[in-house]
Amino acid sequence: MKRLDAKRVRVLLAVSFALAVLVALGLAAGVGVTSLSSVAEAYEYSTTITTSTTTTTSTTTTTTPTTTKPGKGCGDKNHLHDRRFECKITISDVSKKEGDSGTTAFVFTVAVSGSPTSTVTVDWATGGGTASPVTDYVPANGTVSFAPGVTTKTVTISVVGDTDPEPNETFFVNLSNPSPNAYVLDPQGVGTILNDD
Ligand SMILES: [Ca+2]
Ligand SMILES: [Ca+2]
């Protein structure tokens, strides 16, 4: 009895072990299937994420402005800048001895800041000051023109020389009427005639 029982118990153990192995395999298979479906879902999810990211990126690229480009020089309306685009015009002052005969050239420099991208013009004329036209200097007027890339021009005024003792006197060269691509920052050149008698 005891031997038989022991034998039976062994058989039962063997059978239950085999069953346990089968159950374990079944479970493993079940887990495996579950894992596979999860991977598939995860893959599908990541695919969806990737697609939406690509859409966002292409939208951003489309809205980036590509038609504007910074210009070099002044007077270009398309030049993106925080200050005004027009060329800035200035004129120098001249201080010189009168001379005793004939005329002495007083040379004023009219300058444009930066390099004009198109022709800049400005009118000029003598006037004002303590010096007298004709007797102390030759009155004159005109227009200076800066071709693209040109930044300086000169205006020459003739000062009349004599040997009469006089105080120092002044006359002005006034700038006006700049072309639309420019503005006048310093409108007045001061000519100082130094007495040399
Ligand atoms: Ca003199
Ligand atoms: Ca004099």
Short mmCIF file of C-alpha atoms and ligand atoms in Angstrom, two decimals:
data_model
loop_
_atom_site.label_atom_id
_atom_site.label_comp_id
_atom_site.label_asym_id
_atom_site.label_seq_id
_atom_site.Cartn_x
_atom_site.Cartn_y
_atom_site.Cartn_z
CA MET A 1 0.00 0.00 0.00
CA LYS A 2 2.61 2.41 1.06
CA ARG A 3 4.78 1.64 -1.95
CA LEU A 4 1.87 1.87 -4.30
CA ASP A 5 0.83 5.14 -2.73
CA ALA A 6 4.31 6.44 -3.07
CA LYS A 7 4.36 5.42 -6.71
CA ARG A 8 1.00 7.06 -7.28
CA VAL A 9 2.14 10.18 -5.62
CA ARG A 10 5.18 10.27 -7.90
CA VAL A 11 3.00 9.81 -10.96
CA LEU A 12 0.64 12.50 -9.77
CA LEU A 13 3.57 14.80 -9.13
CA ALA A 14 4.92 14.09 -12.59
CA VAL A 15 1.56 14.74 -14.18
CA SER A 16 0.99 17.90 -12.23
CA PHE A 17 4.53 19.04 -13.11
CA ALA A 18 3.79 18.45 -16.76
CA LEU A 19 0.52 20.33 -16.40
CA ALA A 20 2.32 23.10 -14.62
CA VAL A 21 4.83 23.29 -17.48
CA LEU A 22 2.00 23.38 -20.02
CA VAL A 23 0.19 26.09 -18.04
CA ALA A 24 3.43 28.00 -17.74
CA LEU A 25 4.00 27.73 -21.49
CA GLY A 26 0.43 28.84 -22.12
CA LEU A 27 0.86 31.81 -19.86
CA ALA A 28 4.13 32.62 -21.49
CA ALA A 29 2.46 32.46 -24.87
CA GLY A 30 -0.32 34.71 -23.56
CA VAL A 31 2.19 37.17 -22.18
CA GLY A 32 4.05 37.05 -25.46
CA VAL A 33 0.93 37.91 -27.41
CA THR A 34 0.12 40.72 -25.00
CA SER A 35 3.62 42.10 -25.38
CA LEU A 36 3.46 41.95 -29.15
CA SER A 37 0.17 43.85 -29.27
CA SER A 38 1.62 46.45 -26.88
CA VAL A 39 4.65 46.90 -29.11
CA ALA A 40 2.39 47.30 -32.09
CA GLU A 41 0.34 49.94 -30.27
CA ALA A 42 3.51 51.70 -29.11
CA TYR A 43 4.83 51.69 -32.65
CA GLU A 44 1.56 53.06 -33.96
CA TYR A 45 1.63 55.79 -31.27
CA SER A 46 5.21 56.80 -32.00
CA THR A 47 4.40 56.92 -35.70
CA THR A 48 1.54 59.32 -34.98
CA ILE A 49 3.82 61.56 -32.87
CA THR A 50 6.46 61.66 -35.59
CA THR A 51 3.91 62.64 -38.24
CA SER A 52 2.52 65.55 -36.21
CA THR A 53 6.03 66.84 -35.45
CA THR A 54 6.89 66.90 -39.14
CA THR A 55 3.74 68.91 -39.89
CA THR A 56 4.60 71.53 -37.25
CA THR A 57 8.13 71.94 -38.58
CA SER A 58 7.04 72.45 -42.18
CA THR A 59 4.45 75.07 -41.09
CA THR A 60 7.14 77.09 -39.24
CA THR A 61 9.43 77.02 -42.28
CA THR A 62 6.66 78.34 -44.53
CA THR A 63 6.00 81.43 -42.35
CA THR A 64 9.69 82.49 -42.23
CA PRO A 65 10.12 85.68 -44.41
CA THR A 66 12.56 85.15 -47.25
CA THR A 67 11.85 88.12 -49.56
CA THR A 68 13.58 90.84 -47.45
CA LYS A 69 17.35 91.26 -47.38
CA PRO A 70 19.47 93.93 -45.70
CA GLY A 71 20.86 96.58 -48.05
CA LYS A 72 24.27 98.18 -48.05
CA GLY A 73 24.55 101.96 -48.02
CA CYS A 74 21.82 104.57 -47.59
CA GLY A 75 18.75 105.67 -49.52
CA ASP A 76 17.35 102.15 -49.98
CA LYS A 77 13.71 102.05 -48.81
CA ASN A 78 13.87 98.25 -48.57
CA HIS A 79 16.74 98.41 -46.09
CA LEU A 80 15.47 96.98 -42.78
CA HIS A 81 16.90 99.26 -40.12
CA ASP A 82 15.84 100.73 -36.79
CA ARG A 83 16.71 104.26 -37.94
CA ARG A 84 15.65 106.20 -41.05
CA PHE A 85 16.89 104.87 -44.36
CA GLU A 86 17.66 108.22 -46.06
CA CYS A 87 21.23 109.39 -46.65
CA LYS A 88 22.39 112.00 -44.12
CA ILE A 89 23.92 115.17 -45.61
CA THR A 90 26.32 117.50 -43.80
CA ILE A 91 28.55 120.45 -44.78
CA SER A 92 31.87 121.47 -43.24
CA ASP A 93 32.98 124.88 -41.95
CA VAL A 94 35.95 126.77 -43.43
CA SER A 95 38.18 129.27 -41.65
CA LYS A 96 40.84 130.97 -43.76
CA LYS A 97 42.85 134.17 -44.26
CA GLU A 98 41.28 136.74 -46.59
CA GLY A 99 44.25 137.41 -48.86
CA ASP A 100 45.33 140.83 -50.16
CA SER A 101 44.31 140.67 -53.83
CA GLY A 102 42.22 138.68 -56.26
CA THR A 103 40.17 135.92 -54.66
CA THR A 104 40.88 133.10 -52.24
CA ALA A 105 39.05 129.78 -52.58
CA PHE A 106 37.05 128.68 -49.55
CA VAL A 107 36.35 125.00 -50.16
CA PHE A 108 33.41 123.47 -48.26
CA THR A 109 32.98 119.72 -48.12
CA VAL A 110 29.44 118.39 -48.53
CA ALA A 111 29.29 114.81 -47.28
CA VAL A 112 26.77 111.96 -47.41
CA SER A 113 26.85 109.38 -44.64
CA GLY A 114 27.16 105.85 -45.91
CA SER A 115 27.26 105.01 -49.60
CA PRO A 116 24.22 106.15 -51.64
CA THR A 117 22.46 103.34 -53.50
CA SER A 118 20.95 105.91 -55.88
CA THR A 119 21.88 109.51 -56.85
CA VAL A 120 21.56 112.03 -54.00
CA THR A 121 21.18 115.76 -54.73
CA VAL A 122 20.98 118.85 -52.51
CA ASP A 123 20.79 122.57 -53.31
CA TRP A 124 23.19 125.10 -51.79
CA ALA A 125 23.36 128.92 -51.69
CA THR A 126 25.45 131.58 -49.97
CA GLY A 127 23.69 133.99 -47.62
CA GLY A 128 23.73 135.53 -44.16
CA GLY A 129 26.60 136.27 -41.79
CA THR A 130 28.50 139.51 -41.17
CA ALA A 131 30.41 139.52 -44.48
CA SER A 132 28.92 141.44 -47.42
CA PRO A 133 28.17 139.72 -50.74
CA VAL A 134 30.21 140.96 -53.70
CA THR A 135 32.59 143.15 -51.67
CA ASP A 136 33.74 140.38 -49.29
CA TYR A 137 32.83 137.20 -51.24
CA VAL A 138 31.28 136.20 -54.56
CA PRO A 139 27.65 135.11 -53.93
CA ALA A 140 26.76 131.81 -55.57
CA ASN A 141 24.33 128.91 -55.55
CA GLY A 142 23.97 125.53 -57.19
CA THR A 143 23.22 121.86 -56.74
CA VAL A 144 25.59 119.09 -55.70
CA SER A 145 24.95 115.59 -57.01
CA PHE A 146 26.29 112.37 -55.51
CA ALA A 147 26.35 109.43 -57.89
CA PRO A 148 25.79 105.98 -56.28
CA GLY A 149 28.82 105.16 -54.15
CA VAL A 150 30.08 108.77 -54.00
CA THR A 151 30.16 110.21 -50.46
CA THR A 152 31.84 113.63 -50.69
CA LYS A 153 31.64 116.69 -52.96
CA THR A 154 33.01 120.21 -52.64
CA VAL A 155 31.49 123.69 -52.96
CA THR A 156 34.00 126.46 -53.60
CA ILE A 157 33.26 130.09 -52.67
CA SER A 158 35.58 132.92 -53.77
CA VAL A 159 36.54 135.36 -51.04
CA VAL A 160 37.64 138.82 -52.20
CA GLY A 161 41.04 139.93 -50.90
CA ASP A 162 42.10 143.46 -49.97
CA THR A 163 44.51 145.28 -47.70
CA ASP A 164 41.97 147.08 -45.54
CA PRO A 165 42.14 146.26 -41.83
CA GLU A 166 38.75 144.70 -40.90
CA PRO A 167 37.41 142.47 -38.15
CA ASN A 168 36.99 138.76 -38.95
CA GLU A 169 33.76 138.24 -40.91
CA THR A 170 31.51 135.30 -41.63
CA PHE A 171 29.31 134.08 -44.47
CA PHE A 172 27.17 130.94 -44.78
CA VAL A 173 26.64 128.21 -47.34
CA ASN A 174 23.12 126.89 -46.71
CA LEU A 175 21.87 123.47 -47.83
CA SER A 176 18.23 122.87 -48.80
CA ASN A 177 15.89 120.75 -50.91
CA PRO A 178 17.51 117.30 -50.58
CA SER A 179 16.38 114.51 -52.90
CA PRO A 180 13.74 112.14 -51.38
CA ASN A 181 16.39 109.54 -50.60
CA ALA A 182 18.28 111.96 -48.30
CA TYR A 183 17.87 114.48 -45.50
CA VAL A 184 19.99 117.42 -44.31
CA LEU A 185 21.45 116.91 -40.83
CA ASP A 186 23.81 119.94 -40.81
CA PRO A 187 22.33 122.61 -43.12
CA GLN A 188 24.89 125.38 -42.67
CA GLY A 189 28.56 125.69 -43.54
CA VAL A 190 30.20 128.67 -41.82
CA GLY A 191 32.91 130.53 -43.74
CA THR A 192 35.10 132.66 -41.46
CA ILE A 193 37.21 135.26 -43.24
CA LEU A 194 40.26 135.90 -41.08
CA ASN A 195 41.65 139.46 -41.23
CA ASP A 196 45.25 139.55 -42.40
CA ASP A 197 45.73 143.28 -42.75
CA CA B 1 43.79 141.01 -46.68
CA CA B 2 40.67 142.95 -45.33
#
